[in-house]
mmCIF file of C-alpha atoms in Angstrom:
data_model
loop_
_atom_site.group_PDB
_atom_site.id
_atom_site.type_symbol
_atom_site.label_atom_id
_atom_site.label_comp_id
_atom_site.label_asym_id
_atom_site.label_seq_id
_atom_site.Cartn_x
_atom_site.Cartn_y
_atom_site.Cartn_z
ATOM 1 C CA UNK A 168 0.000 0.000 0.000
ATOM 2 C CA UNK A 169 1.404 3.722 -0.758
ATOM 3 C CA UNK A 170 0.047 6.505 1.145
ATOM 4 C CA UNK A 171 0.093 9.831 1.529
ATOM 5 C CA UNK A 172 -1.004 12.966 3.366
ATOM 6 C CA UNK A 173 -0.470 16.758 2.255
ATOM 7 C CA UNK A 174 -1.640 19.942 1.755
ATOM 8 C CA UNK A 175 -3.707 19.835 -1.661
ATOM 9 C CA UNK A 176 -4.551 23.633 -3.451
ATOM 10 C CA UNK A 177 -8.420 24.148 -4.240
ATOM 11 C CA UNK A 178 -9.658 26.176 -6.925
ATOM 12 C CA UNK A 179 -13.463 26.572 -8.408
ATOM 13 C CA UNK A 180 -14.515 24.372 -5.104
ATOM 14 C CA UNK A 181 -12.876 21.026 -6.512
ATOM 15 C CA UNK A 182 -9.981 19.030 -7.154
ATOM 16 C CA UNK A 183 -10.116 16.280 -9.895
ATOM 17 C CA UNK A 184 -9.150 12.755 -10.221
ATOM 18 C CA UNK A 185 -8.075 11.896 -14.140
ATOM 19 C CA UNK A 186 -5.644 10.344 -16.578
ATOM 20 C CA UNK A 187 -5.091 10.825 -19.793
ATOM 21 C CA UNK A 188 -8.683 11.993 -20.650
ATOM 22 C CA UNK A 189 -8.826 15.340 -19.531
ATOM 23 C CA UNK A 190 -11.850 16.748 -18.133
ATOM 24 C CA UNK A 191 -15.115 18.839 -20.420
ATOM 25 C CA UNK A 192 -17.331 20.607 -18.620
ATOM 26 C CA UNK A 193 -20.168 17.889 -16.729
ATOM 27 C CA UNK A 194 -24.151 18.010 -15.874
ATOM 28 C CA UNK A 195 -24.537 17.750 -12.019
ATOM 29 C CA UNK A 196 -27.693 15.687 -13.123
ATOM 30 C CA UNK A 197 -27.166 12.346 -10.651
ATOM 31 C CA UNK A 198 -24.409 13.700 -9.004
ATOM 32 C CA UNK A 199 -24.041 12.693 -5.168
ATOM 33 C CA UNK A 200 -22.821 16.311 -3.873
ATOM 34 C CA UNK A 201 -19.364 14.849 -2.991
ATOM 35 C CA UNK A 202 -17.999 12.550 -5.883
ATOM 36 C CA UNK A 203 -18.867 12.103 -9.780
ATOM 37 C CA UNK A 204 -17.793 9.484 -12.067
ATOM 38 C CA UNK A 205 -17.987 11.499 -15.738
ATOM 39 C CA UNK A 206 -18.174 10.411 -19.084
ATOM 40 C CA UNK A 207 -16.413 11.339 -22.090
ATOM 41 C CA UNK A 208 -19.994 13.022 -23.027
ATOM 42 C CA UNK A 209 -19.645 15.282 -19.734
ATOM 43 C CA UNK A 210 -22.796 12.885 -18.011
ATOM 44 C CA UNK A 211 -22.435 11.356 -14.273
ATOM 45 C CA UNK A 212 -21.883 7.353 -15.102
ATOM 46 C CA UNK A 213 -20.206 4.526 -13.778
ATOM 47 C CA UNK A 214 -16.751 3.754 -15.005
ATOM 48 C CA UNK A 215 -16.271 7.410 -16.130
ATOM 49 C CA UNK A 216 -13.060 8.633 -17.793
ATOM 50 C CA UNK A 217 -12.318 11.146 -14.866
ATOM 51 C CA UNK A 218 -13.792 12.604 -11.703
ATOM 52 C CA UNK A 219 -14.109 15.615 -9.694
ATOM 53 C CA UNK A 220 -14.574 16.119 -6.134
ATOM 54 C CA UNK A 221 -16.449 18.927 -4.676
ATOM 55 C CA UNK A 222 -15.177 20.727 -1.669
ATOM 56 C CA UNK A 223 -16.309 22.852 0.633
ATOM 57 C CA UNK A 224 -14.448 25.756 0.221
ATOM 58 C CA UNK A 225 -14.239 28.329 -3.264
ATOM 59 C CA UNK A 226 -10.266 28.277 -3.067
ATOM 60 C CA UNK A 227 -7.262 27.114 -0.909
ATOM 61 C CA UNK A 228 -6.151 24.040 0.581
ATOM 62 C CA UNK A 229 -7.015 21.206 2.521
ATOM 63 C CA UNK A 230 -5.406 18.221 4.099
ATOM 64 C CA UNK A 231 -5.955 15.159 1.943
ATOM 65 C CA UNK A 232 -4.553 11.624 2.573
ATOM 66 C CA UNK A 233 -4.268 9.132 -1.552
ATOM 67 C CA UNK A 234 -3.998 5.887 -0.280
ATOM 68 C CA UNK A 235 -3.209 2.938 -3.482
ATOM 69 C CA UNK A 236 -4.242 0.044 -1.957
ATOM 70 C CA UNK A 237 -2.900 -4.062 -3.472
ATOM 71 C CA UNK A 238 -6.438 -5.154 -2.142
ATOM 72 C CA UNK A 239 -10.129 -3.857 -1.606
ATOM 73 C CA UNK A 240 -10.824 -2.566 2.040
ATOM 74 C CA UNK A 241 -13.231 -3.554 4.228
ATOM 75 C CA UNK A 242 -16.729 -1.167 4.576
ATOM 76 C CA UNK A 243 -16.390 1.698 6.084
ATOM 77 C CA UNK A 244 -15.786 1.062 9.972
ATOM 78 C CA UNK A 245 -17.466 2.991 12.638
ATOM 79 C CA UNK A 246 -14.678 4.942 13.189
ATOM 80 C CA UNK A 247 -14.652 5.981 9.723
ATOM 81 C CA UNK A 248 -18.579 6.751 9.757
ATOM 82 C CA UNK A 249 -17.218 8.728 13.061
ATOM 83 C CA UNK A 250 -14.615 11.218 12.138
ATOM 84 C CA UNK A 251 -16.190 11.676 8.069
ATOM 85 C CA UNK A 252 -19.560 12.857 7.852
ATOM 86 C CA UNK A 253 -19.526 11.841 3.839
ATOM 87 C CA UNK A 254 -18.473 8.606 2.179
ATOM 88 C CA UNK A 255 -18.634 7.522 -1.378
ATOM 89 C CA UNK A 256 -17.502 5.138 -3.923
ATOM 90 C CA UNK A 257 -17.718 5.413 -7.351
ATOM 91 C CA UNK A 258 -16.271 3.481 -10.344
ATOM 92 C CA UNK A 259 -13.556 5.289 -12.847
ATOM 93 C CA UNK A 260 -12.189 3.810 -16.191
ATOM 94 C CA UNK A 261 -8.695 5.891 -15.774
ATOM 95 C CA UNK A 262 -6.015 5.352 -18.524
ATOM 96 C CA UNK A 263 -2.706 6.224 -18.231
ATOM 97 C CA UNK A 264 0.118 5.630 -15.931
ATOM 98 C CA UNK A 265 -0.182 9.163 -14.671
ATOM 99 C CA UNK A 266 -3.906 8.180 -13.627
ATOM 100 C CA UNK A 267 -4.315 10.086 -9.956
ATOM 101 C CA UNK A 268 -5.037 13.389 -8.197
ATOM 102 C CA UNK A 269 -4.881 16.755 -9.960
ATOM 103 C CA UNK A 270 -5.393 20.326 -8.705
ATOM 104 C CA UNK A 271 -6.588 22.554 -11.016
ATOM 105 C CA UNK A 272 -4.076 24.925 -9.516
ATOM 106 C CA UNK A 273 -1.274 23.318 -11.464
ATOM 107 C CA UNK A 274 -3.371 24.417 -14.893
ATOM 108 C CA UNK A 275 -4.101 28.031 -13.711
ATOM 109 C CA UNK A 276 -0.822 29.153 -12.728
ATOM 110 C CA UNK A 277 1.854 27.791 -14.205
ATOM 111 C CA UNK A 278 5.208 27.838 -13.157
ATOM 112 C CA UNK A 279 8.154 30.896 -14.482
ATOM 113 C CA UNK A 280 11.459 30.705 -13.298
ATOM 114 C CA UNK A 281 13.041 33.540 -11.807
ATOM 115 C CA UNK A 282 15.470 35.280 -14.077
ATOM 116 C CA UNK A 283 18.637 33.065 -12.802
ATOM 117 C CA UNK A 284 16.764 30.438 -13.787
ATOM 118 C CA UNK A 285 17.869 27.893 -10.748
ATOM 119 C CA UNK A 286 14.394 28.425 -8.676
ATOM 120 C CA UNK A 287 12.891 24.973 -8.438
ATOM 121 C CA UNK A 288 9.550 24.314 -9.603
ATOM 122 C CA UNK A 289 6.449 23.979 -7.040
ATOM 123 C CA UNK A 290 5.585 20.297 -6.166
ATOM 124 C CA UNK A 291 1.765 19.621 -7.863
ATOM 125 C CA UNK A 292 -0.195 17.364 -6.951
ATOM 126 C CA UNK A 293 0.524 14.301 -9.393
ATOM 127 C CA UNK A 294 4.253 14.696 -7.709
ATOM 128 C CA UNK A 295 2.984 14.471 -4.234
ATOM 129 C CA UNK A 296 0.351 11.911 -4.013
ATOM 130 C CA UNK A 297 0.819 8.528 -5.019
ATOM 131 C CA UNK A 298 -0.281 7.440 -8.600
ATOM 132 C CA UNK A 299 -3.495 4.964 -8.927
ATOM 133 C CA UNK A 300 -1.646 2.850 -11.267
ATOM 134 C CA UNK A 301 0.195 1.538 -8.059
ATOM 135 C CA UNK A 302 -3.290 -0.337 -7.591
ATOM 136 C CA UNK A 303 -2.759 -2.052 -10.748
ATOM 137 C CA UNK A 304 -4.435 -1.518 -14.232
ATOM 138 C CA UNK A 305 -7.621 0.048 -13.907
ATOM 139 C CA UNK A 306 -10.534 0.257 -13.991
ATOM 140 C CA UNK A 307 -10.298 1.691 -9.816
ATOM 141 C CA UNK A 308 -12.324 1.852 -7.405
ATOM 142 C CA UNK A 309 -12.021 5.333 -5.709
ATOM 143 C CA UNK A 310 -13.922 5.610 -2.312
ATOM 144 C CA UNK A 311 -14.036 9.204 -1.193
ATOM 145 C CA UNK A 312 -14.261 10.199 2.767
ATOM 146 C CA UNK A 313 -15.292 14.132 3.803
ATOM 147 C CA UNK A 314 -15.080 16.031 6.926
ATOM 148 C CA UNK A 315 -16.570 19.576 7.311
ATOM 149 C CA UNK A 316 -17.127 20.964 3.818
ATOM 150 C CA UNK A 317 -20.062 22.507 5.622
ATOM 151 C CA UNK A 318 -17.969 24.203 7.866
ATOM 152 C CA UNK A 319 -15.488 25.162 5.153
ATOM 153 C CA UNK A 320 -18.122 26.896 3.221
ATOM 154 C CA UNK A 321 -19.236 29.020 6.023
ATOM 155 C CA UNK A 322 -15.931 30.438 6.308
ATOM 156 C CA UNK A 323 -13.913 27.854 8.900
ATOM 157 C CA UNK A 324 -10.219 27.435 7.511
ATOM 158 C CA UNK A 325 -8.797 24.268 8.284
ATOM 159 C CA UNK A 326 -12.298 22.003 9.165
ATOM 160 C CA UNK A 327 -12.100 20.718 5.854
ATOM 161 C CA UNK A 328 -9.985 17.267 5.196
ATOM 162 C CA UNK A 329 -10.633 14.985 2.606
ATOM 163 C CA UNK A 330 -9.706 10.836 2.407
ATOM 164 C CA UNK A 331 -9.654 8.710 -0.612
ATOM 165 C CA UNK A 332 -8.710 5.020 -0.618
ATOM 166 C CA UNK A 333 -8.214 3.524 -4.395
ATOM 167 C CA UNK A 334 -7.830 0.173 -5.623
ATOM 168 C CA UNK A 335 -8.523 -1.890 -8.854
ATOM 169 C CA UNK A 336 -11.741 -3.294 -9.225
ATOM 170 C CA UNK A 337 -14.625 -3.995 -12.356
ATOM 171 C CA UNK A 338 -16.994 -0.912 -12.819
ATOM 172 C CA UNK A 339 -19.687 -1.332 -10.457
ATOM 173 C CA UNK A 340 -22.671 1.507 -9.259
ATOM 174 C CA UNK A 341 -21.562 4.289 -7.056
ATOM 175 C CA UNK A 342 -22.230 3.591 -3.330
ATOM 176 C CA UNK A 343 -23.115 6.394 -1.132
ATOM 177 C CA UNK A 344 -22.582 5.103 2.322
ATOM 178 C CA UNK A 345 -22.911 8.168 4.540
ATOM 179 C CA UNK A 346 -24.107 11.809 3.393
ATOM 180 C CA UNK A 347 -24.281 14.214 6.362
ATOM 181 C CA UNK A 348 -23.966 17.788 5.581
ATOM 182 C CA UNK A 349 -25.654 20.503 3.328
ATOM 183 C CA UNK A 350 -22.559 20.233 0.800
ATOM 184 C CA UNK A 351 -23.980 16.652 -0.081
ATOM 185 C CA UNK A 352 -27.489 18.259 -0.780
ATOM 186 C CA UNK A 353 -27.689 18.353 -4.769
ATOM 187 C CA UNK A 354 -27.754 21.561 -6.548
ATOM 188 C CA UNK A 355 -31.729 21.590 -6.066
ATOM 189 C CA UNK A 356 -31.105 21.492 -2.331
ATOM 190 C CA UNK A 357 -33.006 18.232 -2.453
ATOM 191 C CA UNK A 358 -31.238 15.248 -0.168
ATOM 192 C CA UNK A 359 -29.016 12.540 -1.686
ATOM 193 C CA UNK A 360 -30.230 9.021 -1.271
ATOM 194 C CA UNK A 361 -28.218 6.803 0.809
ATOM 195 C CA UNK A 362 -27.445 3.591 -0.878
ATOM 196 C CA UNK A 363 -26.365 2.410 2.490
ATOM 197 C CA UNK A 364 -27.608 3.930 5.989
ATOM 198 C CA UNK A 365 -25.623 5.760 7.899
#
């Protein structure tokens, strides 16, 4: 198993999860609030070609632990249903050996060197957390864990931190196995449906 935990830069309330397929503007229809599984076609599905996750707060950064797992984990244990208020799994077809976490950041504002020249680059995102081709060949499973993106988006730096645990597995339907919080409502404002109680 690889993990790791840092410091990931938010921009436009997300952070995406993609390989080589990069990502076209998506319809929130069937989205869970917290993870989506999109098509080349920009539509929520299972087994999409990349992802995004929606965080609490507009811009900034949160803590956020990748772990690439050699086998599938156990359900989500009452500690985890403890300390995240939001947990999801969802299916996504990723190609690539790059296949993993990307912060839009990295897009947005690129890079300069200083005028010498010897300033070293920023670590992204795809440098810092570990790649989901460590799982195997895809297609993943990518099961997404949220604590206070509520209290993010009223303002509370630091509440929000984010866990995803990936490992390979056949396309199967998302799984929504806790949704506690206004930032898993839909866009409506209408609930999500549990596919397993919390």
């Amino acid at each position: 198993m690889a993990a790791v935990t840092a410091q990931i830069e938010i921009d436009h309330g997300q952070y995406l999860l993609e390989g080589d397929a990069g990502p076209v503007d998506f319809s929130f229809t069937g989205f869970n609030g917290l993870v989506a599984s999109v098509g080349p076609d920009g539509h929520v599905t299972d087994g999409g070609v990349w992802g995004v996750v929606s965080t609490g707060m507009r811009s900034g950064s949160l803590k956020l632990t990748v772990e690439v797992l050699d086998t599938p984990p156990l359900p989500p244990s009452a500690a985890d249903r403890e300390r995240y208020s939001e947990i999801v799994e969802v299916s996504l077809a990723l190609d690539g050996l790059e296949a993993g976490v990307f912060s839009l950041p990295e897009e947005t504002n690129p890079w300069e060197p200083d005028e010498d020249g010897d300033q070293e680059p920023p670590r992204t995102a795809r440098d810092t957390f570990p790649r989901f081709s460590g799982a195997g060949p895809g297609p993943y499973r990518v099961r997404v864990h949220a604590r206070g993106r509520d209290a993010s988006r009223d303002g509370d730096t630091g509440a929000e931190e984010h866990l995803i645990r990936v490992w390979a597995a056949p396309i199967a339907a998302e799984t929504v196995f806790r949704a506690n919080g206004r930032c898993g409502e839909q866009p409506d404002g209408s609930s999500v449906d549990e596919g397993v109680s919390s």
